[in-house]
XYZ file of C-alpha atoms in Angstrom:
458
model
C -0.015 -0.112 0.331
C 1.168 3.334 -0.858
C 2.089 5.461 1.955
C -0.427 8.244 0.893
C -3.274 5.593 0.828
C -5.628 5.475 3.567
C -6.630 1.967 4.370
C -10.458 1.648 5.011
C -11.288 -2.064 5.112
C -15.028 -1.148 5.882
C -15.757 1.554 3.397
C -18.631 1.156 0.902
C -19.018 2.612 -2.713
C -21.455 5.408 -2.905
C -23.093 6.029 -6.339
C -24.827 9.095 -7.835
C -26.123 9.395 -11.154
C -25.241 12.650 -13.066
C -27.931 13.472 -15.578
C -26.071 16.093 -17.639
C -27.017 19.114 -19.668
C -25.215 19.837 -22.889
C -22.295 17.737 -23.691
C -20.795 15.391 -26.191
C -20.248 12.341 -24.091
C -24.099 11.235 -24.441
C -24.704 9.263 -27.620
C -27.744 11.525 -28.881
C -27.907 9.747 -32.098
C -29.077 6.416 -30.785
C -32.711 5.543 -31.401
C -32.783 4.603 -27.693
C -31.839 8.127 -26.691
C -34.771 9.799 -24.903
C -36.147 13.292 -24.805
C -34.308 15.827 -22.367
C -37.912 17.519 -21.839
C -40.329 14.581 -21.568
C -40.847 13.554 -17.762
C -40.684 9.890 -18.782
C -36.927 10.261 -19.460
C -36.247 11.815 -15.913
C -38.725 9.288 -14.321
C -36.745 6.197 -15.746
C -33.196 7.460 -14.784
C -34.302 8.316 -11.192
C -36.318 5.045 -10.605
C -33.366 2.955 -12.083
C -30.945 4.704 -9.803
C -33.151 4.053 -6.833
C -33.493 0.264 -7.945
C -29.946 0.165 -7.964
C -29.693 1.605 -4.330
C -27.943 5.029 -5.471
C -27.670 7.842 -3.133
C -28.424 10.455 -5.266
C -29.991 11.828 -8.526
C -27.639 14.799 -9.551
C -29.334 17.101 -12.013
C -26.882 19.287 -14.240
C -28.303 22.804 -15.213
C -27.182 25.694 -17.369
C -28.695 29.039 -17.505
C -28.147 29.907 -21.144
C -28.038 27.862 -24.169
C -24.639 27.350 -25.593
C -23.582 28.945 -28.878
C -20.899 28.498 -31.438
C -19.968 31.139 -33.954
C -23.281 33.230 -32.920
C -25.520 30.087 -33.393
C -27.236 27.970 -30.835
C -25.029 24.515 -30.697
C -27.213 21.865 -32.368
C -26.492 19.349 -29.331
C -27.468 21.754 -26.477
C -30.749 21.325 -24.802
C -33.754 23.780 -25.627
C -36.531 23.796 -23.105
C -35.340 21.603 -20.075
C -37.362 22.413 -17.187
C -36.198 23.975 -14.160
C -34.124 21.788 -11.936
C -36.096 22.195 -8.738
C -39.406 21.617 -10.662
C -38.084 18.558 -11.935
C -36.810 17.155 -8.738
C -39.934 18.056 -6.836
C -42.014 15.857 -9.513
C -39.553 13.030 -9.064
C -39.796 13.286 -5.340
C -43.397 12.226 -5.569
C -42.576 8.936 -7.414
C -39.559 7.990 -5.347
C -38.911 7.035 -1.794
C -35.149 6.989 -1.005
C -32.912 8.535 -3.681
C -31.407 12.229 -2.898
C -32.257 14.883 -5.384
C -29.556 17.334 -6.040
C -30.212 20.691 -7.790
C -27.546 22.689 -9.652
C -28.175 26.158 -8.609
C -26.022 29.236 -9.310
C -25.007 31.577 -6.622
C -24.385 34.420 -9.002
C -27.811 34.897 -10.433
C -29.941 34.004 -7.679
C -30.782 35.626 -4.415
C -30.367 33.561 -1.138
C -33.849 34.459 0.370
C -35.677 32.910 -2.805
C -33.434 30.030 -3.432
C -33.116 28.976 0.024
C -36.858 28.740 0.302
C -37.348 26.726 -2.815
C -34.629 24.221 -1.899
C -36.392 23.970 1.806
C -39.332 23.252 -0.059
C -37.999 20.417 -1.871
C -36.015 19.113 1.212
C -39.452 19.169 3.176
C -41.548 17.662 0.250
C -39.082 14.865 -0.218
C -38.753 14.060 3.601
C -35.104 15.172 3.725
C -33.663 14.087 0.337
C -32.663 17.554 -1.238
C -29.105 18.724 -2.013
C -27.593 21.685 -3.737
C -24.739 21.729 -5.920
C -23.805 25.416 -5.470
C -21.954 26.581 -8.594
C -20.507 30.112 -9.479
C -20.079 32.044 -12.744
C -18.977 35.512 -13.492
C -18.899 35.458 -17.164
C -21.197 38.330 -19.152
C -22.498 35.799 -21.556
C -24.472 34.138 -19.004
C -25.252 37.304 -17.124
C -26.866 38.985 -20.172
C -29.819 36.530 -19.603
C -30.334 38.523 -16.240
C -29.626 42.043 -17.498
C -26.447 41.748 -15.275
C -23.673 41.104 -17.892
C -20.478 41.419 -16.420
C -21.848 42.750 -13.143
C -19.707 40.462 -10.890
C -15.937 40.762 -11.084
C -14.283 37.468 -11.254
C -12.442 37.805 -8.013
C -15.891 38.117 -6.216
C -17.565 35.048 -7.171
C -16.376 32.772 -4.356
C -16.905 35.762 -1.990
C -20.448 36.009 -2.984
C -20.813 31.900 -3.011
C -19.534 31.985 0.548
C -22.174 34.659 1.655
C -24.827 33.067 -0.228
C -24.316 29.804 1.582
C -24.054 31.421 4.978
C -27.387 33.378 4.442
C -28.897 30.214 3.442
C -27.955 28.138 6.281
C -28.917 30.993 8.593
C -32.541 30.837 7.066
C -32.780 27.195 7.433
C -31.329 27.144 10.795
C -33.704 29.824 11.912
C -36.478 27.154 12.770
C -35.901 25.106 15.893
C -35.930 21.281 15.510
C -39.346 20.580 16.992
C -40.882 23.790 16.074
C -44.233 23.578 14.442
C -45.845 25.832 12.073
C -48.561 26.885 14.346
C -46.375 28.359 16.894
C -46.016 31.943 16.903
C -42.374 32.014 17.647
C -41.546 28.868 15.625
C -38.594 30.700 13.519
C -36.385 33.442 14.487
C -35.978 36.475 12.367
C -32.910 36.172 10.132
C -31.128 39.538 9.528
C -28.051 39.082 7.223
C -25.805 41.718 5.938
C -22.552 41.392 4.058
C -20.835 43.004 1.153
C -22.895 41.061 -1.587
C -26.387 40.556 0.372
C -28.497 42.552 2.983
C -31.576 40.721 3.894
C -34.097 40.730 6.593
C -36.802 37.828 6.609
C -38.771 35.099 8.523
C -38.394 31.797 7.072
C -41.556 30.159 6.063
C -40.623 26.584 6.270
C -39.544 24.367 9.083
C -36.414 21.855 9.191
C -36.523 18.724 6.961
C -35.454 15.324 8.500
C -31.926 15.898 7.736
C -31.594 19.515 9.041
C -31.035 21.180 5.479
C -30.113 20.449 1.999
C -26.761 18.680 1.559
C -24.229 21.093 -0.034
C -22.289 19.942 -3.163
C -19.327 22.072 -4.499
C -17.397 21.406 -7.890
C -14.697 23.808 -7.698
C -11.143 22.456 -8.637
C -8.837 25.639 -8.134
C -6.910 26.039 -4.767
C -9.392 28.649 -4.011
C -12.252 26.212 -5.107
C -10.856 23.613 -2.821
C -10.471 25.924 0.095
C -14.053 26.987 -0.389
C -15.368 23.339 -0.454
C -13.314 22.636 2.834
C -14.952 25.499 4.624
C -18.439 25.053 3.118
C -19.311 21.670 1.327
C -20.619 18.289 2.566
C -19.900 16.675 -0.696
C -17.207 17.241 -3.546
C -18.264 16.686 -6.959
C -14.659 16.263 -8.580
C -13.040 15.647 -11.910
C -10.900 13.081 -10.412
C -12.518 10.013 -11.525
C -9.968 8.281 -14.086
C -6.726 7.840 -12.740
C -6.110 6.430 -9.387
C -2.880 8.369 -8.251
C -4.727 11.617 -9.445
C -7.697 10.843 -7.331
C -5.751 9.777 -4.263
C -3.578 13.053 -4.577
C -6.742 15.127 -4.899
C -8.472 13.417 -1.851
C -5.429 13.855 0.277
C -5.143 17.672 -0.364
C -8.848 17.896 0.471
C -8.325 16.139 3.828
C -5.452 18.424 4.645
C -7.648 21.206 4.007
C -10.563 20.084 6.002
C -7.944 19.649 9.063
C -6.775 23.259 8.463
C -10.361 24.695 8.907
C -11.190 22.704 11.775
C -13.061 19.861 10.289
C -12.519 16.147 10.618
C -10.385 14.874 7.625
C -13.066 12.488 6.501
C -15.856 15.406 6.986
C -16.431 15.679 3.211
C -17.575 12.776 0.764
C -15.613 12.888 -2.633
C -17.694 11.653 -5.549
C -15.995 12.355 -8.861
C -17.801 12.454 -12.178
C -17.030 9.269 -14.070
C -18.388 7.175 -17.070
C -18.585 3.452 -16.772
C -18.470 1.107 -20.001
C -19.360 -2.726 -19.286
C -19.220 -5.715 -21.278
C -20.050 -9.089 -19.815
C -17.224 -10.954 -21.458
C -13.669 -9.809 -21.599
C -13.408 -10.479 -25.135
C -16.334 -8.065 -25.838
C -14.719 -5.031 -23.821
C -12.820 -3.374 -26.781
C -15.504 -3.619 -29.250
C -18.048 -1.990 -26.741
C -15.440 0.686 -25.953
C -15.124 1.541 -29.593
C -18.888 1.372 -29.961
C -19.282 4.059 -27.331
C -16.512 6.290 -28.664
C -18.006 6.236 -32.282
C -21.315 7.112 -30.911
C -20.054 10.048 -28.671
C -17.685 11.378 -31.504
C -20.130 11.905 -34.305
C -19.039 14.058 -37.285
C -20.532 17.234 -36.089
C -19.066 16.679 -32.693
C -15.669 16.002 -34.257
C -15.922 19.043 -36.473
C -16.893 21.341 -33.562
C -13.860 20.133 -31.365
C -11.282 20.547 -34.003
C -12.780 23.804 -35.116
C -12.075 24.967 -31.650
C -8.433 24.455 -32.000
C -8.467 25.688 -35.584
C -10.339 28.813 -34.395
C -12.911 28.616 -36.993
C -16.089 27.082 -38.332
C -15.149 23.521 -39.887
C -18.835 22.520 -40.487
C -18.465 22.516 -44.442
C -15.601 19.688 -44.057
C -15.804 16.118 -44.314
C -15.338 14.663 -40.812
C -13.825 11.465 -42.311
C -11.211 13.203 -44.494
C -8.171 14.746 -43.401
C -7.448 17.574 -41.027
C -7.299 21.173 -42.476
C -4.202 21.891 -44.444
C -3.861 25.580 -43.219
C -2.830 26.607 -39.867
C -5.010 27.535 -36.925
C -5.866 31.242 -36.237
C -4.195 31.984 -33.034
C -7.111 34.144 -31.861
C -9.011 33.825 -28.618
C -11.949 31.284 -28.392
C -15.242 32.788 -27.103
C -16.237 31.554 -23.832
C -19.368 30.219 -25.420
C -17.434 27.666 -27.263
C -15.597 25.833 -24.376
C -12.067 25.318 -23.616
C -10.689 22.529 -26.091
C -7.245 24.562 -26.262
C -6.800 24.672 -22.505
C -4.326 27.580 -22.851
C -2.082 25.613 -25.185
C -0.700 27.170 -28.620
C -3.132 25.802 -31.381
C -0.487 25.646 -33.913
C 1.489 23.370 -31.659
C -1.647 21.351 -31.175
C -2.222 21.132 -34.857
C 1.231 19.997 -35.572
C 1.022 17.120 -32.880
C -2.243 16.169 -34.399
C -1.178 15.963 -38.118
C 1.894 14.042 -36.951
C -0.410 11.597 -35.337
C -2.882 11.534 -38.375
C 0.204 10.774 -40.574
C 1.597 8.034 -38.334
C -1.783 6.239 -37.887
C -3.434 7.413 -41.008
C -6.366 8.893 -39.256
C -9.069 11.094 -40.319
C -10.373 14.241 -38.734
C -12.786 12.501 -36.863
C -10.415 9.538 -35.808
C -8.085 12.365 -34.551
C -10.743 13.746 -32.256
C -11.446 10.340 -30.849
C -7.535 9.411 -30.322
C -6.854 12.747 -28.786
C -9.881 12.822 -26.424
C -9.299 12.836 -22.932
C -10.288 9.308 -21.580
C -12.476 9.155 -18.505
C -13.984 6.297 -16.323
C -13.838 2.839 -16.319
C -14.025 0.002 -19.045
C -14.213 -3.709 -18.461
C -16.375 -6.613 -17.512
C -18.627 -5.951 -14.234
C -16.396 -8.201 -12.171
C -13.023 -6.125 -13.260
C -14.810 -2.559 -12.880
C -15.947 -3.842 -9.132
C -12.419 -4.816 -8.293
C -11.123 -1.348 -9.321
C -14.075 0.586 -7.769
C -13.466 -1.207 -4.493
C -9.851 -0.503 -4.545
C -10.369 3.139 -5.032
C -12.675 3.650 -2.121
C -10.822 1.124 0.347
C -7.644 3.119 -0.387
C -9.219 6.531 0.472
C -8.906 7.867 -3.102
C -12.730 8.544 -3.349
C -16.000 7.614 -1.629
C -17.983 6.939 -4.697
C -18.722 7.993 -8.019
C -21.106 10.260 -9.719
C -21.865 8.255 -12.892
C -22.635 9.777 -16.344
C -24.644 7.365 -18.534
C -23.268 7.617 -22.033
C -26.972 6.850 -23.243
C -30.106 8.515 -21.586
C -32.415 6.958 -20.433
C -31.168 3.326 -20.462
C -27.545 3.796 -19.626
C -27.802 2.984 -15.999
C -29.622 -0.511 -16.688
C -26.368 -2.578 -17.018
C -24.774 -0.834 -14.147
C -27.833 -1.567 -11.886
C -28.072 -5.190 -13.324
C -24.195 -6.243 -13.637
C -22.204 -3.974 -11.508
C -24.137 -3.376 -8.447
C -24.646 -7.173 -7.619
C -20.725 -7.532 -8.296
C -20.078 -4.916 -5.754
C -22.700 -6.343 -3.294
C -20.552 -9.864 -3.512
C -17.506 -7.965 -2.560
C -19.054 -6.549 0.684
C -18.491 -2.837 -0.824
C -22.091 -1.910 -1.591
C -25.276 -1.649 0.409
C -28.047 -4.265 -0.051
C -30.840 -2.053 1.120
C -31.414 1.550 2.059
C -30.907 1.909 5.703
C -31.772 5.627 5.837
C -34.451 7.903 4.569
C -32.450 11.032 3.947
C -29.643 12.043 1.557
C -27.438 13.102 4.647
C -28.227 9.585 6.136
C -27.355 7.597 2.675
C -23.974 9.550 2.686
C -23.110 8.908 6.160
C -22.586 12.448 6.790
C -22.635 14.270 10.150
C -24.985 16.721 11.193
C -24.793 20.152 9.293
C -21.791 22.381 9.944
C -23.769 24.967 11.476
C -24.929 22.743 14.402
C -21.496 21.947 15.287
C -18.827 24.029 17.426
C -15.569 25.176 16.462
C -15.836 24.915 12.663
C -14.568 27.653 10.541
C -17.536 27.918 7.753
C -16.667 31.429 6.582
C -14.588 31.556 3.527
C -14.545 34.729 1.402
C -11.468 34.140 -0.541
C -11.152 35.730 -3.894
C -11.380 32.967 -6.896
């Protein structure tokens, strides 16, 4: 065992399902791909996850449709219902699974959002979670007539104040207070640089105290923010073991620094799992998924980000462009395929790869894509997931199915039984709340000597 590993022989694998918004990892073109608006899609994913004893249904959400070159991206989702509205509907047809809403701290207000999240928490019997995300870009802000109103360095300051205000609202009710009591809730007066509010909360506590706080920032400031404020981290460290372990060790150190136990946050990296029943079928299944994810349109879009121009008139199964990329900034609306790298250097690397392996443009896009997640037989993947959790690299995984809504079926029917046989996965729910499923301690505000104020710049 590596000296940096944490031996946890009794640790259990926790699963969430991450229902993404716009992305190129979902196989949209498959006939089995479901509507992103029809409630049946959400119902099937959530109930399948609950059948598999998952901890949570985690819903991604964007506040503006993504654009490319001034046009709405074809693969974006138009008309997806509001996250809290969707999760409230799912609360009525599920009994155990947690319901996590992605909600932005920049373009909401704490008095309103805290009430809506508390409503979901109360109606679901204590199963609500809040993925608190930040943004400062004017592109999203224009939807709210606030384009560019928040300086970048203030986004975590605002988020920290937002969470403290929300917790003050949720904590203003005593545990056993009833609606009929005149003094059931104390008045909340909260004043800080971003907010100034005075109100009486209208909803009592749920069974879990208040919604579970998820956070996904990965910068040093984001990690500090999570250590001070979050219950769960939704990380991007879900592919390489050493990388995941280093991230987990870093978070544990930051938790101790702010006065929290080293195991006080659950880490659930986003990941993809591709299963084949027999070892001889694994490579074929992996290629099938990649071919479905990297359609011609997707490949042209990704390569176009490097070349800095629209390549939609090209044949994706033809060669890479002969001319060099345009070394100009890429709009925030298009993503970050260059990742700060020199586009001409990337193009030269890709051309060399294409020549060496005789690859088309689309094949280069597939070959150079970042590999995520786990591929193998159910037994092979179960062994690896158990290793990660018992060595302290993570507490579980937030799974993004490559096909919606049926992509969880193989995981529930093939992988979960393998994990149960190894004693690393529950055989039944033992709690009725999301906090209970995750094995979390009581909310931070109910404890003493914990620093929950983080207003560092991002």
